[in-house]
Amino acid sequence: DIQVTQSPSSLLASLGERVTITCQTSQSISNNLNWYQQKPGQAPMLLIYYATSLQTGMTSRFSGQYSGRSFTLTITSLEPEDIANYFCLQHYSAPWTFGGGTKLELK
Amino acid sequence: QIQLVQSGPELKKPGESVKISCKASGYTFTDYAMHWVKQAPGKGLKWMGWINTYTGKPTYADDFKGRFVFSLEASASTANLQISNLKNEDTATYFCARKADYWGQGVMVTVSS
C-alpha cells in the first residue's frame, strides 16, 4: 500500500497568513493526489485535484503544487472560513490512501 | 447541482446488521464509480472500496472483505453499504463519494450493547 504522510497534524495561523500543508507519498504517484477541506459535521469538499488543478467554484486562495513525491497545499491569505480540517488522498493505486489530516486553527 | 444524500444515523447492537444508503442526483448515476470511506472517531480516513455503478461489480479493500457489501439500486440512483455482524470497531462515520470528487454528508453508525 502507498503510505501518505501529512504534516503538520495541527497548525495555528493568523488571519492573512500564508499556510502550507504537505503530503509525502511512499512511492511515486505522478500527480494522482487530491486535497480536501472538511468542516465538522460536513461532507469533505474537493479543493484541488490531480495535485494542481483548482476545483470549480473553489477560491483561488487555494493552490496545489508537487515535486516528485512531495505535494503541497497552500492557502495564500488565511480567511476565517478556511478554518477546517484538510486532508490529501492518493488515488494512483488501490487501496486509495489518505493523509492523516491537518487541523487548521486560528492563532 | 451534484448531490449525494446519505441516510440517517444508526444505533445498533453487536451482531446486528445495518444498511446505509447514498442517493445521487444532478448527474448520470452510472457514469461514475461510487466509493465508500470509513472515518472512525478520532481516527483518519480509510478507503473501503468501490462499486462500478454501470456493471454493479464491487471491489473491496482487504480490511473490508467479508462483512461488508456494496450494492446498487440503479433505477433509484442509489448506492448502498451493508455491514453484517456488527462489531464495536465498526462504530464510525461512513461516507460515499462519487469517484474522488463529491462526497455524501456521512452516516454515523454506533455499535453498542
PDB file of C-alpha atoms in Angstrom:
ATOM      1  CA  ASP A   1       0.000   0.000   0.000  1.00  0.00           C
ATOM      2  CA  ILE A   2       1.141   3.553  -0.655  1.00  0.00           C
ATOM      3  CA  GLN A   3       1.722   5.441   2.580  1.00  0.00           C
ATOM      4  CA  VAL A   4       0.817   9.120   2.721  1.00  0.00           C
ATOM      5  CA  THR A   5       2.459  11.199   5.410  1.00  0.00           C
ATOM      6  CA  GLN A   6       0.776  14.527   6.020  1.00  0.00           C
ATOM      7  CA  SER A   7       2.260  17.377   8.020  1.00  0.00           C
ATOM      8  CA  PRO A   8       1.668  19.170  10.216  1.00  0.00           C
ATOM      9  CA  SER A   9      -1.129  17.370  12.036  1.00  0.00           C
ATOM     10  CA  SER A  10      -2.238  20.669  13.524  1.00  0.00           C
ATOM     11  CA  LEU A  11      -1.492  24.252  12.683  1.00  0.00           C
ATOM     12  CA  LEU A  12      -2.154  27.581  14.362  1.00  0.00           C
ATOM     13  CA  ALA A  13      -2.237  30.511  11.959  1.00  0.00           C
ATOM     14  CA  SER A  14      -3.356  34.131  11.901  1.00  0.00           C
ATOM     15  CA  LEU A  15      -5.804  35.708   9.503  1.00  0.00           C
ATOM     16  CA  GLY A  16      -3.991  36.874   6.390  1.00  0.00           C
ATOM     17  CA  GLU A  17      -1.153  34.429   6.939  1.00  0.00           C
ATOM     18  CA  ARG A  18       0.153  32.111   4.241  1.00  0.00           C
ATOM     19  CA  VAL A  19      -0.425  28.477   5.186  1.00  0.00           C
ATOM     20  CA  THR A  20       1.269  25.403   3.733  1.00  0.00           C
ATOM     21  CA  ILE A  21       0.359  21.755   4.285  1.00  0.00           C
ATOM     22  CA  THR A  22       2.400  18.895   2.900  1.00  0.00           C
ATOM     23  CA  CYS A  23       1.768  15.292   1.923  1.00  0.00           C
ATOM     24  CA  GLN A  24       4.618  12.947   1.155  1.00  0.00           C
ATOM     25  CA  THR A  25       3.927   9.620  -0.527  1.00  0.00           C
ATOM     26  CA  SER A  26       5.962   6.450  -0.073  1.00  0.00           C
ATOM     27  CA  GLN A  27       6.242   5.927  -3.803  1.00  0.00           C
ATOM     28  CA  SER A  28       5.705   7.873  -6.964  1.00  0.00           C
ATOM     29  CA  ILE A  29       2.072   8.538  -7.794  1.00  0.00           C
ATOM     30  CA  SER A  30       2.594  11.052 -10.584  1.00  0.00           C
ATOM     31  CA  ASN A  31       0.013  13.772  -9.933  1.00  0.00           C
ATOM     32  CA  ASN A  32      -2.745  11.494  -8.623  1.00  0.00           C
ATOM     33  CA  LEU A  33      -3.397  13.352  -5.419  1.00  0.00           C
ATOM     34  CA  ASN A  34      -6.358  15.421  -4.292  1.00  0.00           C
ATOM     35  CA  TRP A  35      -6.787  17.886  -1.434  1.00  0.00           C
ATOM     36  CA  TYR A  36      -9.978  18.253   0.587  1.00  0.00           C
ATOM     37  CA  GLN A  37     -11.390  20.576   3.193  1.00  0.00           C
ATOM     38  CA  GLN A  38     -13.678  19.183   5.868  1.00  0.00           C
ATOM     39  CA  LYS A  39     -15.603  21.153   8.463  1.00  0.00           C
ATOM     40  CA  PRO A  40     -17.169  19.426  11.490  1.00  0.00           C
ATOM     41  CA  GLY A  41     -20.340  17.567  10.623  1.00  0.00           C
ATOM     42  CA  GLN A  42     -20.000  18.308   6.920  1.00  0.00           C
ATOM     43  CA  ALA A  43     -19.012  16.361   3.849  1.00  0.00           C
ATOM     44  CA  PRO A  44     -15.434  16.765   2.673  1.00  0.00           C
ATOM     45  CA  MET A  45     -15.116  19.236  -0.201  1.00  0.00           C
ATOM     46  CA  LEU A  46     -12.673  18.784  -3.037  1.00  0.00           C
ATOM     47  CA  LEU A  47     -10.277  21.712  -3.297  1.00  0.00           C
ATOM     48  CA  ILE A  48      -7.505  20.566  -5.607  1.00  0.00           C
ATOM     49  CA  TYR A  49      -7.453  17.589  -7.963  1.00  0.00           C
ATOM     50  CA  TYR A  50      -4.580  15.996  -9.800  1.00  0.00           C
ATOM     51  CA  ALA A  51      -2.231  17.865  -7.458  1.00  0.00           C
ATOM     52  CA  THR A  52      -2.518  21.288  -9.053  1.00  0.00           C
ATOM     53  CA  SER A  53      -5.992  21.829 -10.526  1.00  0.00           C
ATOM     54  CA  LEU A  54      -8.390  24.036  -8.605  1.00  0.00           C
ATOM     55  CA  GLN A  55     -11.875  22.540  -8.333  1.00  0.00           C
ATOM     56  CA  THR A  56     -14.572  24.649  -9.960  1.00  0.00           C
ATOM     57  CA  GLY A  57     -16.093  27.070  -7.516  1.00  0.00           C
ATOM     58  CA  MET A  58     -13.239  26.981  -5.022  1.00  0.00           C
ATOM     59  CA  THR A  59     -11.454  30.199  -4.165  1.00  0.00           C
ATOM     60  CA  SER A  60      -8.113  30.866  -5.810  1.00  0.00           C
ATOM     61  CA  ARG A  61      -6.619  31.361  -2.342  1.00  0.00           C
ATOM     62  CA  PHE A  62      -6.060  27.617  -2.532  1.00  0.00           C
ATOM     63  CA  SER A  63      -3.342  26.202  -4.724  1.00  0.00           C
ATOM     64  CA  GLY A  64      -1.514  22.923  -5.083  1.00  0.00           C
ATOM     65  CA  GLN A  65       1.991  22.060  -6.169  1.00  0.00           C
ATOM     66  CA  TYR A  66       4.058  18.936  -6.316  1.00  0.00           C
ATOM     67  CA  SER A  67       7.556  17.790  -6.928  1.00  0.00           C
ATOM     68  CA  GLY A  68       8.300  14.101  -7.072  1.00  0.00           C
ATOM     69  CA  ARG A  69       6.625  12.502  -4.078  1.00  0.00           C
ATOM     70  CA  SER A  70       6.034  15.722  -2.186  1.00  0.00           C
ATOM     71  CA  PHE A  71       2.747  17.581  -2.514  1.00  0.00           C
ATOM     72  CA  THR A  72       1.775  20.907  -1.005  1.00  0.00           C
ATOM     73  CA  LEU A  73      -1.477  22.742  -0.434  1.00  0.00           C
ATOM     74  CA  THR A  74      -1.107  26.471   0.049  1.00  0.00           C
ATOM     75  CA  ILE A  75      -3.616  28.986   1.321  1.00  0.00           C
ATOM     76  CA  THR A  76      -2.242  32.344   0.256  1.00  0.00           C
ATOM     77  CA  SER A  77      -4.026  34.526   2.805  1.00  0.00           C
ATOM     78  CA  LEU A  78      -5.984  32.813   5.551  1.00  0.00           C
ATOM     79  CA  GLU A  79      -9.646  33.801   5.886  1.00  0.00           C
ATOM     80  CA  PRO A  80     -11.968  32.857   8.763  1.00  0.00           C
ATOM     81  CA  GLU A  81     -13.912  30.441   6.557  1.00  0.00           C
ATOM     82  CA  ASP A  82     -10.729  28.480   5.883  1.00  0.00           C
ATOM     83  CA  ILE A  83     -10.627  27.186   9.457  1.00  0.00           C
ATOM     84  CA  ALA A  84     -11.214  23.470   8.962  1.00  0.00           C
ATOM     85  CA  ASN A  85      -9.540  20.122   8.653  1.00  0.00           C
ATOM     86  CA  TYR A  86      -7.585  19.377   5.496  1.00  0.00           C
ATOM     87  CA  PHE A  87      -6.528  16.046   4.097  1.00  0.00           C
ATOM     88  CA  CYS A  88      -4.992  14.601   0.991  1.00  0.00           C
ATOM     89  CA  LEU A  89      -5.880  11.446  -0.910  1.00  0.00           C
ATOM     90  CA  GLN A  90      -3.732   9.426  -3.299  1.00  0.00           C
ATOM     91  CA  HIS A  91      -5.824   7.762  -5.975  1.00  0.00           C
ATOM     92  CA  TYR A  92      -2.973   6.421  -8.073  1.00  0.00           C
ATOM     93  CA  SER A  93      -3.426   2.837  -6.990  1.00  0.00           C
ATOM     94  CA  ALA A  94      -5.705   0.736  -4.855  1.00  0.00           C
ATOM     95  CA  PRO A  95      -6.075   0.821  -1.990  1.00  0.00           C
ATOM     96  CA  TRP A  96      -6.530   4.558  -2.072  1.00  0.00           C
ATOM     97  CA  THR A  97      -4.874   6.043   0.983  1.00  0.00           C
ATOM     98  CA  PHE A  98      -5.300   9.259   2.875  1.00  0.00           C
ATOM     99  CA  GLY A  99      -3.001  11.594   4.706  1.00  0.00           C
ATOM    100  CA  GLY A 100      -3.595  11.778   8.425  1.00  0.00           C
ATOM    101  CA  GLY A 101      -5.178  15.211   8.219  1.00  0.00           C
ATOM    102  CA  THR A 102      -4.272  18.726   9.346  1.00  0.00           C
ATOM    103  CA  LYS A 103      -6.398  20.634  11.816  1.00  0.00           C
ATOM    104  CA  LEU A 104      -6.091  24.324  10.985  1.00  0.00           C
ATOM    105  CA  GLU A 105      -6.963  26.697  13.808  1.00  0.00           C
ATOM    106  CA  LEU A 106      -6.773  30.419  14.389  1.00  0.00           C
ATOM    107  CA  LYS A 107      -3.912  31.740  16.423  1.00  0.00           C
TER     108      LYS A 107
ATOM    109  CA  GLN B   1     -26.238  20.519  -8.756  1.00  0.00           C
ATOM    110  CA  ILE B   2     -24.483  17.312  -7.858  1.00  0.00           C
ATOM    111  CA  GLN B   3     -25.531  15.910  -4.500  1.00  0.00           C
ATOM    112  CA  LEU B   4     -25.009  12.720  -2.583  1.00  0.00           C
ATOM    113  CA  VAL B   5     -27.522  12.412   0.232  1.00  0.00           C
ATOM    114  CA  GLN B   6     -26.983   9.664   2.745  1.00  0.00           C
ATOM    115  CA  SER B   7     -29.410   8.063   5.162  1.00  0.00           C
ATOM    116  CA  GLY B   8     -29.631   8.947   8.834  1.00  0.00           C
ATOM    117  CA  PRO B   9     -27.627   7.890  11.898  1.00  0.00           C
ATOM    118  CA  GLU B  10     -27.883   4.325  13.149  1.00  0.00           C
ATOM    119  CA  LEU B  11     -27.582   2.810  16.604  1.00  0.00           C
ATOM    120  CA  LYS B  12     -27.064  -0.932  16.560  1.00  0.00           C
ATOM    121  CA  LYS B  13     -26.057  -3.748  18.875  1.00  0.00           C
ATOM    122  CA  PRO B  14     -23.104  -6.039  18.250  1.00  0.00           C
ATOM    123  CA  GLY B  15     -24.047  -8.835  15.895  1.00  0.00           C
ATOM    124  CA  GLU B  16     -26.787  -6.864  14.156  1.00  0.00           C
ATOM    125  CA  SER B  17     -26.702  -5.612  10.574  1.00  0.00           C
ATOM    126  CA  VAL B  18     -27.060  -2.144   9.113  1.00  0.00           C
ATOM    127  CA  LYS B  19     -27.738  -0.827   5.622  1.00  0.00           C
ATOM    128  CA  ILE B  20     -26.715   2.697   4.674  1.00  0.00           C
ATOM    129  CA  SER B  21     -27.924   4.390   1.511  1.00  0.00           C
ATOM    130  CA  CYS B  22     -26.434   7.087  -0.676  1.00  0.00           C
ATOM    131  CA  LYS B  23     -28.782   8.747  -3.160  1.00  0.00           C
ATOM    132  CA  ALA B  24     -27.165  10.607  -6.011  1.00  0.00           C
ATOM    133  CA  SER B  25     -28.643  13.439  -8.020  1.00  0.00           C
ATOM    134  CA  GLY B  26     -27.507  16.013 -10.547  1.00  0.00           C
ATOM    135  CA  TYR B  27     -25.598  13.637 -12.821  1.00  0.00           C
ATOM    136  CA  THR B  28     -25.918  10.325 -14.613  1.00  0.00           C
ATOM    137  CA  PHE B  29     -25.503   7.787 -11.835  1.00  0.00           C
ATOM    138  CA  THR B  30     -23.945   5.072 -13.957  1.00  0.00           C
ATOM    139  CA  ASP B  31     -21.215   7.354 -15.349  1.00  0.00           C
ATOM    140  CA  TYR B  32     -19.173   7.417 -12.134  1.00  0.00           C
ATOM    141  CA  ALA B  33     -17.991   4.816  -9.679  1.00  0.00           C
ATOM    142  CA  MET B  34     -19.113   5.126  -6.080  1.00  0.00           C
ATOM    143  CA  HIS B  35     -16.543   4.781  -3.346  1.00  0.00           C
ATOM    144  CA  TRP B  36     -17.009   4.187   0.358  1.00  0.00           C
ATOM    145  CA  VAL B  37     -14.840   5.636   3.117  1.00  0.00           C
ATOM    146  CA  LYS B  38     -14.766   4.988   6.864  1.00  0.00           C
ATOM    147  CA  GLN B  39     -13.864   7.558   9.490  1.00  0.00           C
ATOM    148  CA  ALA B  40     -13.694   6.136  12.988  1.00  0.00           C
ATOM    149  CA  PRO B  41     -13.922   8.574  15.916  1.00  0.00           C
ATOM    150  CA  GLY B  42     -10.623  10.358  16.350  1.00  0.00           C
ATOM    151  CA  LYS B  43      -9.068   8.354  13.528  1.00  0.00           C
ATOM    152  CA  GLY B  44      -8.142   9.058   9.946  1.00  0.00           C
ATOM    153  CA  LEU B  45      -9.996   8.179   6.803  1.00  0.00           C
ATOM    154  CA  LYS B  46      -9.904   4.689   5.404  1.00  0.00           C
ATOM    155  CA  TRP B  47     -10.911   3.721   1.890  1.00  0.00           C
ATOM    156  CA  MET B  48     -13.258   0.748   1.918  1.00  0.00           C
ATOM    157  CA  GLY B  49     -13.525   0.121  -1.790  1.00  0.00           C
ATOM    158  CA  TRP B  50     -15.803   0.981  -4.650  1.00  0.00           C
ATOM    159  CA  ILE B  51     -18.603  -0.237  -6.854  1.00  0.00           C
ATOM    160  CA  ASN B  52     -18.852   0.085 -10.587  1.00  0.00           C
ATOM    161  CA  THR B  53     -22.236   1.723 -10.968  1.00  0.00           C
ATOM    162  CA  TYR B  54     -22.562   0.540 -14.571  1.00  0.00           C
ATOM    163  CA  THR B  55     -21.847  -3.161 -14.039  1.00  0.00           C
ATOM    164  CA  GLY B  56     -22.575  -3.425 -10.331  1.00  0.00           C
ATOM    165  CA  LYS B  57     -19.226  -5.058  -9.663  1.00  0.00           C
ATOM    166  CA  PRO B  58     -17.860  -4.259  -6.201  1.00  0.00           C
ATOM    167  CA  THR B  59     -14.208  -4.109  -5.188  1.00  0.00           C
ATOM    168  CA  TYR B  60     -13.326  -4.286  -1.511  1.00  0.00           C
ATOM    169  CA  ALA B  61     -10.203  -3.171   0.293  1.00  0.00           C
ATOM    170  CA  ASP B  62      -8.603  -6.021   2.223  1.00  0.00           C
ATOM    171  CA  ASP B  63      -9.875  -4.856   5.619  1.00  0.00           C
ATOM    172  CA  PHE B  64     -13.441  -4.768   4.337  1.00  0.00           C
ATOM    173  CA  LYS B  65     -13.808  -8.196   2.785  1.00  0.00           C
ATOM    174  CA  GLY B  66     -16.409 -10.495   4.304  1.00  0.00           C
ATOM    175  CA  ARG B  67     -18.923  -8.493   6.350  1.00  0.00           C
ATOM    176  CA  PHE B  68     -19.271  -5.541   4.013  1.00  0.00           C
ATOM    177  CA  VAL B  69     -21.412  -5.467   0.890  1.00  0.00           C
ATOM    178  CA  PHE B  70     -21.738  -2.692  -1.670  1.00  0.00           C
ATOM    179  CA  SER B  71     -24.887  -2.774  -3.763  1.00  0.00           C
ATOM    180  CA  LEU B  72     -26.913  -0.606  -6.080  1.00  0.00           C
ATOM    181  CA  GLU B  73     -30.461   0.406  -6.795  1.00  0.00           C
ATOM    182  CA  ALA B  74     -29.502   1.932 -10.118  1.00  0.00           C
ATOM    183  CA  SER B  75     -33.058   2.808 -11.057  1.00  0.00           C
ATOM    184  CA  ALA B  76     -33.109   4.971  -7.935  1.00  0.00           C
ATOM    185  CA  SER B  77     -29.571   6.320  -8.405  1.00  0.00           C
ATOM    186  CA  THR B  78     -28.721   4.868  -5.022  1.00  0.00           C
ATOM    187  CA  ALA B  79     -25.710   3.029  -3.702  1.00  0.00           C
ATOM    188  CA  ASN B  80     -25.903   1.018  -0.520  1.00  0.00           C
ATOM    189  CA  LEU B  81     -23.449  -0.235   2.067  1.00  0.00           C
ATOM    190  CA  GLN B  82     -24.493  -3.154   4.237  1.00  0.00           C
ATOM    191  CA  ILE B  83     -22.464  -4.264   7.235  1.00  0.00           C
ATOM    192  CA  SER B  84     -23.347  -7.534   8.884  1.00  0.00           C
ATOM    193  CA  ASN B  85     -22.362  -8.991  12.247  1.00  0.00           C
ATOM    194  CA  LEU B  86     -21.545  -5.522  13.553  1.00  0.00           C
ATOM    195  CA  LYS B  87     -18.639  -5.109  15.957  1.00  0.00           C
ATOM    196  CA  ASN B  88     -17.762  -2.253  18.289  1.00  0.00           C
ATOM    197  CA  GLU B  89     -14.927  -1.258  15.975  1.00  0.00           C
ATOM    198  CA  ASP B  90     -17.442  -0.603  13.197  1.00  0.00           C
ATOM    199  CA  THR B  91     -18.507   2.494  15.094  1.00  0.00           C
ATOM    200  CA  ALA B  92     -17.656   5.236  12.624  1.00  0.00           C
ATOM    201  CA  THR B  93     -18.952   7.705  10.094  1.00  0.00           C
ATOM    202  CA  TYR B  94     -19.318   6.180   6.669  1.00  0.00           C
ATOM    203  CA  PHE B  95     -19.089   8.358   3.583  1.00  0.00           C
ATOM    204  CA  CYS B  96     -19.997   7.641  -0.002  1.00  0.00           C
ATOM    205  CA  ALA B  97     -18.002   9.538  -2.585  1.00  0.00           C
ATOM    206  CA  ARG B  98     -18.501   9.868  -6.297  1.00  0.00           C
ATOM    207  CA  LYS B  99     -15.150   8.776  -7.630  1.00  0.00           C
ATOM    208  CA  ALA B 100     -12.917  11.264  -5.797  1.00  0.00           C
ATOM    209  CA  ASP B 101     -14.851  14.477  -6.132  1.00  0.00           C
ATOM    210  CA  TYR B 102     -18.268  14.775  -4.485  1.00  0.00           C
ATOM    211  CA  TRP B 103     -18.957  13.244  -1.092  1.00  0.00           C
ATOM    212  CA  GLY B 104     -22.069  12.487   0.893  1.00  0.00           C
ATOM    213  CA  GLN B 105     -22.572  14.063   4.293  1.00  0.00           C
ATOM    214  CA  GLY B 106     -21.710  10.841   6.090  1.00  0.00           C
ATOM    215  CA  VAL B 107     -23.680   8.440   8.259  1.00  0.00           C
ATOM    216  CA  MET B 108     -22.749   7.893  11.875  1.00  0.00           C
ATOM    217  CA  VAL B 109     -23.096   4.247  12.843  1.00  0.00           C
ATOM    218  CA  THR B 110     -22.803   3.495  16.536  1.00  0.00           C
ATOM    219  CA  VAL B 111     -22.412  -0.083  17.679  1.00  0.00           C
ATOM    220  CA  SER B 112     -23.004  -0.518  21.381  1.00  0.00           C
ATOM    221  CA  SER B 113     -24.562  -3.095  23.638  1.00  0.00           C
TER     222      SER B 113
END
